[in-house]
CSV table of C-alpha atoms and ligand atoms in Angstrom, one decimal:
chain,number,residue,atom,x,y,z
A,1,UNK,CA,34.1,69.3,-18.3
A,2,UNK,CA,35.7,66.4,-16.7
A,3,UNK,CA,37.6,64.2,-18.7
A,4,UNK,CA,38.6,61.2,-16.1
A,5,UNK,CA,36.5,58.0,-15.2
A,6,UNK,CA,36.2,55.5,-14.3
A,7,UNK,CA,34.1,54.2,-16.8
A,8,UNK,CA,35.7,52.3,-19.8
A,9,UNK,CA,36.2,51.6,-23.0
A,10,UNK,CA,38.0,51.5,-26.2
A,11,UNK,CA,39.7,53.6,-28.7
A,12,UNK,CA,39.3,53.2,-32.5
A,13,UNK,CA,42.4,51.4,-32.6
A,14,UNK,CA,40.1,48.7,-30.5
A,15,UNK,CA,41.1,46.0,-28.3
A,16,UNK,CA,44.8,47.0,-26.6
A,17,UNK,CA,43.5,50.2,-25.4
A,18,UNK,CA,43.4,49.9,-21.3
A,19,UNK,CA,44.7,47.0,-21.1
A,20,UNK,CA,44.9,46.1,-17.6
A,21,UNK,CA,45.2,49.6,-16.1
A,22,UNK,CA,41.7,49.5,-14.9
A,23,UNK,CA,40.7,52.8,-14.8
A,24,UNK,CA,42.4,55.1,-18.2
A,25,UNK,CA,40.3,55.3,-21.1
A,26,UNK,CA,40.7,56.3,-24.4
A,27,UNK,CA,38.4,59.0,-26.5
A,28,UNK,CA,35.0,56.6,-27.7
A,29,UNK,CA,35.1,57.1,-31.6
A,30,UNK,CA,33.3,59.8,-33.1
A,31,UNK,CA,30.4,57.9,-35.0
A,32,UNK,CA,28.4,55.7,-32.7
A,33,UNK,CA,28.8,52.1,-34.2
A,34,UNK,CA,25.5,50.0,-33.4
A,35,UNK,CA,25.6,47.4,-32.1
A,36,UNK,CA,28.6,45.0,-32.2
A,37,UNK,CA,28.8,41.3,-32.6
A,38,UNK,CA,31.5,39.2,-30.9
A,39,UNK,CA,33.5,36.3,-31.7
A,40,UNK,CA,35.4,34.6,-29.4
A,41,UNK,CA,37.5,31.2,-31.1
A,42,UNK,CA,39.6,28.8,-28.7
A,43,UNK,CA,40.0,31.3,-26.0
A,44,UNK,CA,41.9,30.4,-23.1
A,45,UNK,CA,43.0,32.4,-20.1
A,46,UNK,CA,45.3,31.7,-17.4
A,47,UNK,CA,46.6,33.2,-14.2
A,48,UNK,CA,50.1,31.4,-13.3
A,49,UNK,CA,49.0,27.6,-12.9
A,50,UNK,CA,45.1,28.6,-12.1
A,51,UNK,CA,43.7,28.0,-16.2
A,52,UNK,CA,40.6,29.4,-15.4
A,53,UNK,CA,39.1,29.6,-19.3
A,54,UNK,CA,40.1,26.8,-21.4
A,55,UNK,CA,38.7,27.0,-25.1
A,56,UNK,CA,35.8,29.3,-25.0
A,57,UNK,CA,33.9,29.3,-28.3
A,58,UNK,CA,31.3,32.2,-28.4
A,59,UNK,CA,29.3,33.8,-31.1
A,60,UNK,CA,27.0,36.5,-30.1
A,61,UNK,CA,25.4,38.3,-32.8
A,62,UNK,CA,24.7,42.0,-33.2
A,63,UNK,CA,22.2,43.7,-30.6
A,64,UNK,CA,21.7,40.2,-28.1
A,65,UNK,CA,21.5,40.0,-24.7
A,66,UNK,CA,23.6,37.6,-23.5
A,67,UNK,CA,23.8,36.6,-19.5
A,68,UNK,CA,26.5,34.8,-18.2
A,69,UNK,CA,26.2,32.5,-14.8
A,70,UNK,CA,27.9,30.2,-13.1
A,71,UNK,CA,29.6,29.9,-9.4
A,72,UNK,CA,31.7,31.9,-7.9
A,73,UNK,CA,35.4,31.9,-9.4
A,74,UNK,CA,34.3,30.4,-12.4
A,75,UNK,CA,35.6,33.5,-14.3
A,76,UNK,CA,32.2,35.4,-15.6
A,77,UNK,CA,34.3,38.6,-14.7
A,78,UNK,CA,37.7,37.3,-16.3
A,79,UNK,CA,35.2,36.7,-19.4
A,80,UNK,CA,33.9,39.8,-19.3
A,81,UNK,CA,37.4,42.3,-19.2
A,82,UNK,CA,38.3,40.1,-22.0
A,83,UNK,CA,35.5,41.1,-24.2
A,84,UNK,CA,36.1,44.8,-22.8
A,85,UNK,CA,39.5,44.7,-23.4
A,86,UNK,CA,40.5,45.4,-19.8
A,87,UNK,CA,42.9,42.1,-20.1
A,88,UNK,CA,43.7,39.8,-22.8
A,89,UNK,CA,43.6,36.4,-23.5
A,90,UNK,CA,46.3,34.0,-22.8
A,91,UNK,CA,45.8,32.5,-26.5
A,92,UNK,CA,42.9,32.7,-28.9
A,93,UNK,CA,41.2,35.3,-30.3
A,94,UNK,CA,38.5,37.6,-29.7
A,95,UNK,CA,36.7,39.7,-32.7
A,96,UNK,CA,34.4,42.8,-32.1
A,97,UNK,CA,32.8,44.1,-35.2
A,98,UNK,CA,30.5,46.3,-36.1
A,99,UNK,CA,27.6,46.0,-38.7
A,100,UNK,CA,29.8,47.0,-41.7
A,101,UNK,CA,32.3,43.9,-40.2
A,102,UNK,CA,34.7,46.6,-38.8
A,103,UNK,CA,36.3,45.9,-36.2
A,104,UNK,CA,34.3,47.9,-33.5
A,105,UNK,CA,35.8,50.3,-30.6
A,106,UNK,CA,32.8,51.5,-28.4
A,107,UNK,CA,32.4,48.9,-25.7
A,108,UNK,CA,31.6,50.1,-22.1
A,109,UNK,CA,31.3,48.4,-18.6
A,110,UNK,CA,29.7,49.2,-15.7
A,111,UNK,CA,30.4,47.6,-12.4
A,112,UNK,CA,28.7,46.7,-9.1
A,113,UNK,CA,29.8,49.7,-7.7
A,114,UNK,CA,28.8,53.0,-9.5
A,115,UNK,CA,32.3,54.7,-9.0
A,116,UNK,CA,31.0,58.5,-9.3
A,117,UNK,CA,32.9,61.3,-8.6
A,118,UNK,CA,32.3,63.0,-5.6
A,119,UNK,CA,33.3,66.4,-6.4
A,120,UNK,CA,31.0,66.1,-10.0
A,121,UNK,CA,27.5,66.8,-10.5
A,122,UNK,CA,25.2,64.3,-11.7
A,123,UNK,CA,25.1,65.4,-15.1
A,124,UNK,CA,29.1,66.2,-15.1
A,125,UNK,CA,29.6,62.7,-13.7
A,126,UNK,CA,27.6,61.5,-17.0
A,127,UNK,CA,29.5,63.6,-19.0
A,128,UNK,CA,33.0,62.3,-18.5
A,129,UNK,CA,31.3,59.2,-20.7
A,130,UNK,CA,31.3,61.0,-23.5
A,131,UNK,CA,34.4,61.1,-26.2
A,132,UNK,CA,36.7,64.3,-26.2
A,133,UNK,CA,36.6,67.4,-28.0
A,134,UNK,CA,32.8,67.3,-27.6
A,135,UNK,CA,31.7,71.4,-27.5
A,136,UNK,CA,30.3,71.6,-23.8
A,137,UNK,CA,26.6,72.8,-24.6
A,138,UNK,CA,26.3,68.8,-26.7
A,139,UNK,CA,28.0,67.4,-23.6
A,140,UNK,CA,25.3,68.5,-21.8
A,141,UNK,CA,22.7,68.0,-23.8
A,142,UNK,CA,23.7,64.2,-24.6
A,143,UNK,CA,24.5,64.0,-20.8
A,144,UNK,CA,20.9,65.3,-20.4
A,145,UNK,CA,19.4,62.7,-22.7
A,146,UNK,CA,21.2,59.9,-21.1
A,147,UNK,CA,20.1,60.9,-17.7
A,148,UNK,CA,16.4,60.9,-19.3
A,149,UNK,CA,17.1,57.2,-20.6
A,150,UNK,CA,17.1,56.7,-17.3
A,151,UNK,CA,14.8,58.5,-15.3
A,152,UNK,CA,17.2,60.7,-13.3
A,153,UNK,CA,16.6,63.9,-15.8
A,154,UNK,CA,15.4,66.1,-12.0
A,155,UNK,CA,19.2,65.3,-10.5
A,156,UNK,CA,21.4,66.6,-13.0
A,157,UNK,CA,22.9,69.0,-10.3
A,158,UNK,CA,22.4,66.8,-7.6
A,159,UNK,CA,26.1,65.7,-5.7
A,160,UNK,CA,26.3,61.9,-6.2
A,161,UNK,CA,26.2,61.7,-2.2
A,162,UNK,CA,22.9,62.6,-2.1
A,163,UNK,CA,21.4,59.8,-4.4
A,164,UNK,CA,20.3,56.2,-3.1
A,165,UNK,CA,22.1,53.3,-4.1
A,166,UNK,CA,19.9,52.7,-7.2
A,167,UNK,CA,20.0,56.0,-8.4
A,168,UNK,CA,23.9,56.1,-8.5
A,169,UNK,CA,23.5,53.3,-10.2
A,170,UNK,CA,21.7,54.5,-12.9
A,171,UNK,CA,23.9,57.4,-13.3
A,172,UNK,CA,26.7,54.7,-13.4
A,173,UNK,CA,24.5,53.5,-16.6
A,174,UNK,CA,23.9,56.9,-17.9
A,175,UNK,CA,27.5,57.3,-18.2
A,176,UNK,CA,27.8,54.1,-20.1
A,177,UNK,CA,25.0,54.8,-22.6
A,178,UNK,CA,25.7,58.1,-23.4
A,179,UNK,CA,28.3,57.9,-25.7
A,180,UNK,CA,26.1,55.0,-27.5
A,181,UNK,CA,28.4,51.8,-26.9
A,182,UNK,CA,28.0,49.0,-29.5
A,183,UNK,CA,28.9,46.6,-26.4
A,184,UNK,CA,27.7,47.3,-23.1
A,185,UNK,CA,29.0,44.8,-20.3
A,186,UNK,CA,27.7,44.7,-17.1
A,187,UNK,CA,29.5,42.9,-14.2
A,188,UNK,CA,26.7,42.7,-11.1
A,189,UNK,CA,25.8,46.2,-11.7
A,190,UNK,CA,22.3,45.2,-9.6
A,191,UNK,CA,24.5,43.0,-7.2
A,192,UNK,CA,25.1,45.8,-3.8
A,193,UNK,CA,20.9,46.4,-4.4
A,194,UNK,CA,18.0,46.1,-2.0
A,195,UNK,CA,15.8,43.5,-3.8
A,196,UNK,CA,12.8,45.9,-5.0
A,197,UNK,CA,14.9,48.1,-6.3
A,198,UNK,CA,16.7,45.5,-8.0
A,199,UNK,CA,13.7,44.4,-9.9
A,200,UNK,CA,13.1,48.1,-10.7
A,201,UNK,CA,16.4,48.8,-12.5
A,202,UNK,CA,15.9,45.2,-14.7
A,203,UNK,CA,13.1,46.9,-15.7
A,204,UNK,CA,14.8,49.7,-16.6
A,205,UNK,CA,17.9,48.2,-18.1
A,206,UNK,CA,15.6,46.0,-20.0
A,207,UNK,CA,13.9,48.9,-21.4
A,208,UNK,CA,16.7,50.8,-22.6
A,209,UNK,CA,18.4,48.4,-24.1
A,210,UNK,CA,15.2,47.8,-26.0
A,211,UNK,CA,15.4,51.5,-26.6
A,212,UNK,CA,18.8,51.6,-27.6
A,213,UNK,CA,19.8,48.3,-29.2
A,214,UNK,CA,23.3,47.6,-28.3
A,215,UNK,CA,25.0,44.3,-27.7
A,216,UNK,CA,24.6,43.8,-24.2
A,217,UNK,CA,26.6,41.1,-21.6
A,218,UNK,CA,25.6,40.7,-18.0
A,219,UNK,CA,27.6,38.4,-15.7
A,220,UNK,CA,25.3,37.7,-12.5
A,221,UNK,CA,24.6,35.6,-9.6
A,222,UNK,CA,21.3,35.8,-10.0
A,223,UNK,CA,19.4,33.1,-12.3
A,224,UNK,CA,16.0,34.9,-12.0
A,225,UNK,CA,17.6,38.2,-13.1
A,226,UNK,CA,19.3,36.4,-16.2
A,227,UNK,CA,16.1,34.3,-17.5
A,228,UNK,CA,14.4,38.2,-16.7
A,229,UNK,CA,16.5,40.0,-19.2
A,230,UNK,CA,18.3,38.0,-21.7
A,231,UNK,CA,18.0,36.6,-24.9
A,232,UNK,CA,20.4,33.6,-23.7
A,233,UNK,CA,22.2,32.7,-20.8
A,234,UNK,CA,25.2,30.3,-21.0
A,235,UNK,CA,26.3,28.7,-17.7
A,236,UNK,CA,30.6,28.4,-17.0
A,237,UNK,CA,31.8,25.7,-15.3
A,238,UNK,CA,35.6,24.7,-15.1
A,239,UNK,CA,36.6,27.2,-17.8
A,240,UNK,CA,34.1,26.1,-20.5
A,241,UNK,CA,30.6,26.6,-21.2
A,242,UNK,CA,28.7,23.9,-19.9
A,243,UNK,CA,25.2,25.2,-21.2
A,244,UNK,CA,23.6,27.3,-23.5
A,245,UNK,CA,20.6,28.2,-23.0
A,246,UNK,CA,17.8,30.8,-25.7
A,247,UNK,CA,15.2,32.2,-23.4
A,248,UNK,CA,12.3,32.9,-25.8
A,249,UNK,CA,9.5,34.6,-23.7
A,250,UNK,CA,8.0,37.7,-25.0
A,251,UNK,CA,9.2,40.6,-23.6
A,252,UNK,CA,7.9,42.7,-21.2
A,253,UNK,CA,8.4,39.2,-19.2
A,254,UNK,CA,7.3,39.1,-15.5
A,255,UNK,CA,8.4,37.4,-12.2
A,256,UNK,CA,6.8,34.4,-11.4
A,257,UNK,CA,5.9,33.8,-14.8
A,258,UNK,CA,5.9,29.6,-15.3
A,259,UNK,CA,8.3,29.5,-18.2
A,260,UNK,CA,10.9,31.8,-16.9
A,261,UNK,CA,10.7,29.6,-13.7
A,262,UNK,CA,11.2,26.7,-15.4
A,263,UNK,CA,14.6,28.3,-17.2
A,264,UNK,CA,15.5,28.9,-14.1
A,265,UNK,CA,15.3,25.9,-13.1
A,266,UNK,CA,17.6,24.3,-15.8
A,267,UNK,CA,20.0,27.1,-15.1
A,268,UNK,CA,20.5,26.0,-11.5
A,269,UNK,CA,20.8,22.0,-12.0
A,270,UNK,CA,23.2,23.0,-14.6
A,271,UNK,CA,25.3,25.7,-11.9
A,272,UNK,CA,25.3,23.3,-8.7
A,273,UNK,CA,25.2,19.5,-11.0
A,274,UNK,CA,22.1,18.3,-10.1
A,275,UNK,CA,20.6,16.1,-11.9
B,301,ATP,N1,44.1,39.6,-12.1
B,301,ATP,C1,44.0,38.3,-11.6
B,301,ATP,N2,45.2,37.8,-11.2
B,301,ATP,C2,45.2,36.5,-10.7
B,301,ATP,N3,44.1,35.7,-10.7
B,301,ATP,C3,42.9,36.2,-11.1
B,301,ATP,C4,42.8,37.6,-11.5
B,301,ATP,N4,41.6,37.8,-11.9
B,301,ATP,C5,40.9,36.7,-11.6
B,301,ATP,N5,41.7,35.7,-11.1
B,301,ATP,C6,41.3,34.4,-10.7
B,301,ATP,O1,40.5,33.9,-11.8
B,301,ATP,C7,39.4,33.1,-11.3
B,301,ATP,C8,38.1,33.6,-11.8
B,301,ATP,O2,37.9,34.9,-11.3
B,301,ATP,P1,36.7,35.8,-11.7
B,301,ATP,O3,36.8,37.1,-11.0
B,301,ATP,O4,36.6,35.8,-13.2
B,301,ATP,O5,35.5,34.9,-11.2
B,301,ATP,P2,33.9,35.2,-11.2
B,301,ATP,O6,33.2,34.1,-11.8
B,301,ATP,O7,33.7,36.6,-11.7
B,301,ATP,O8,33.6,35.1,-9.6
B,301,ATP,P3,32.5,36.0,-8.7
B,301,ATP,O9,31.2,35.4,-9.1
B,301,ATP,O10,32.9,35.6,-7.3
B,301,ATP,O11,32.7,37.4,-9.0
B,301,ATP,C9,39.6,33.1,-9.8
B,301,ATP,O12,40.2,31.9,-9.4
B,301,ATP,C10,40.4,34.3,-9.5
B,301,ATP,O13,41.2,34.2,-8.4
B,302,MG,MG1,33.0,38.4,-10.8
């Protein structure tokens, strides 16, 4: 079994593992946690003179879905490797516990592009997700679930090559989930997809994280797509949070549905300032 990916996330001993390297991970912990809440107090972070958060205050409680929006530079993705652990903050702190108020190792993200290997199977490419020292007849079989989660169980030999955009994608996601993260992040993992199949995978992601219940984070462009699958969306602008915003419709929700447009709505006078 492959043990190398891109796919990331902590070690037990939590928040310095990766740091910055991008693409080493450490084993996930043996006992999947739940999900995790996250606490972030006064955090700023700076690159050189560009300060590009300045004093974020966030609570998100166990097993929400939390979207984050805003234009382009305004450091959704700089928010989101902080709450990985992929960088850390210039000052403040940031907490990730788990239900017992431990602090909480499994986080995982997943990116706009998929980043499969091309020499791995499907199902090996799932595999890597998992922790070490995992016999390989469980890695396959928990690979095997996670490719179930997400309706790819027929291409577990399949070459990555051979998929469409959205299916690599969900293998992408299938590596993520299958070692059960308390925190799953998602940077734009719908961003590179054809419209249709866009709406088809927030279905799905939706669905399994129904399913599944972790913590989940999604930094996207897309208003509709945020209002579609979160339980609150805050808006960044100029390194703060400039809204916060519960969207309370009943779930399954649906395009076009009158109160998700009017979120919507809000969301994007708060983005581009208009009044
Ligand atoms: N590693 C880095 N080194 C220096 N500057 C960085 C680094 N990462 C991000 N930045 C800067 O931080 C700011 C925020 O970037 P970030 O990628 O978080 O934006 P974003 O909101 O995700 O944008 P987009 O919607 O275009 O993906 C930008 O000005 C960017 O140039
Ligand atoms: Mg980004």
């Amino acid at each position: 079994m492959i043990r190398h990916t891109a796919s990331l996330h902590h070690g037990p001993s939590g928040r310095d593992v990766a740091a910055g390297r991008g693409t080493d991970i450490a084993p996930a912990p043996p006992v999947p946690s739940g999900p995790v809440s996250i606490s972030l107090t006064h955090v700023d972070k700076r690159f050189g003179d560009n300060h590009v958060l300045r004093g974020v205050d966030l609570e998100v409680p166990a097993g929400q879905f939390l979207a984050i929006v805003g234009k382009s530079g305004c450091g959704k993705s700089t928010l989101l490797r902080l709450l990985v652990g992929l960088d850390r903050p210039t000052s403040g702190a940031i907490a990730i516990r788990d239900g017992n108020g431990a602090a909480a190792a499994n986080t995982r993200i997943v990116f706009q592009e998929p980043r499969l290997l091309p020499w791995a199977s499907v199902i090996d490419n799932v595999a890597v997700g998992l922790r070490d020292g995992v016999p390989s007849s469980e890695a396959r079989r928990e690979a095997a679930n996670a490719l179930r989660d997400v309706q790819l169980a027929d291409k577990a030999e399949q070459w990555p090559a051979l998929l469409s955009g959205g299916q690599r994608q969900r293998v992408a996601l299938a590596r993520a989930l299958v070692s059960r993260p308390g925190l799953l992040a998602l940077d734009e993992p719908l961003g590179a997809l054809d419209a249709l199949t866009r709406i088809t995978m927030q279905q799905l992601v939706s669905r399994v994280r129904r399913e599944l219940g972790f913590t989940a984070v999604l930094v996207t462009h897309d208003v509709s797509e945020a209002v579609h699958l979160a339980d609150r969306v805050i808006v960044l602008d100029q390194g703060r949070v400039s809204l916060d915003l519960a969207i309370e419709t009943e779930h399954p929700r649906h395009h076009g549905d009158p109160e998700l447009a009017g979120y919507e709505r809000q969301l994007l006078e708060a983005i581009l300032g208009e009044a």
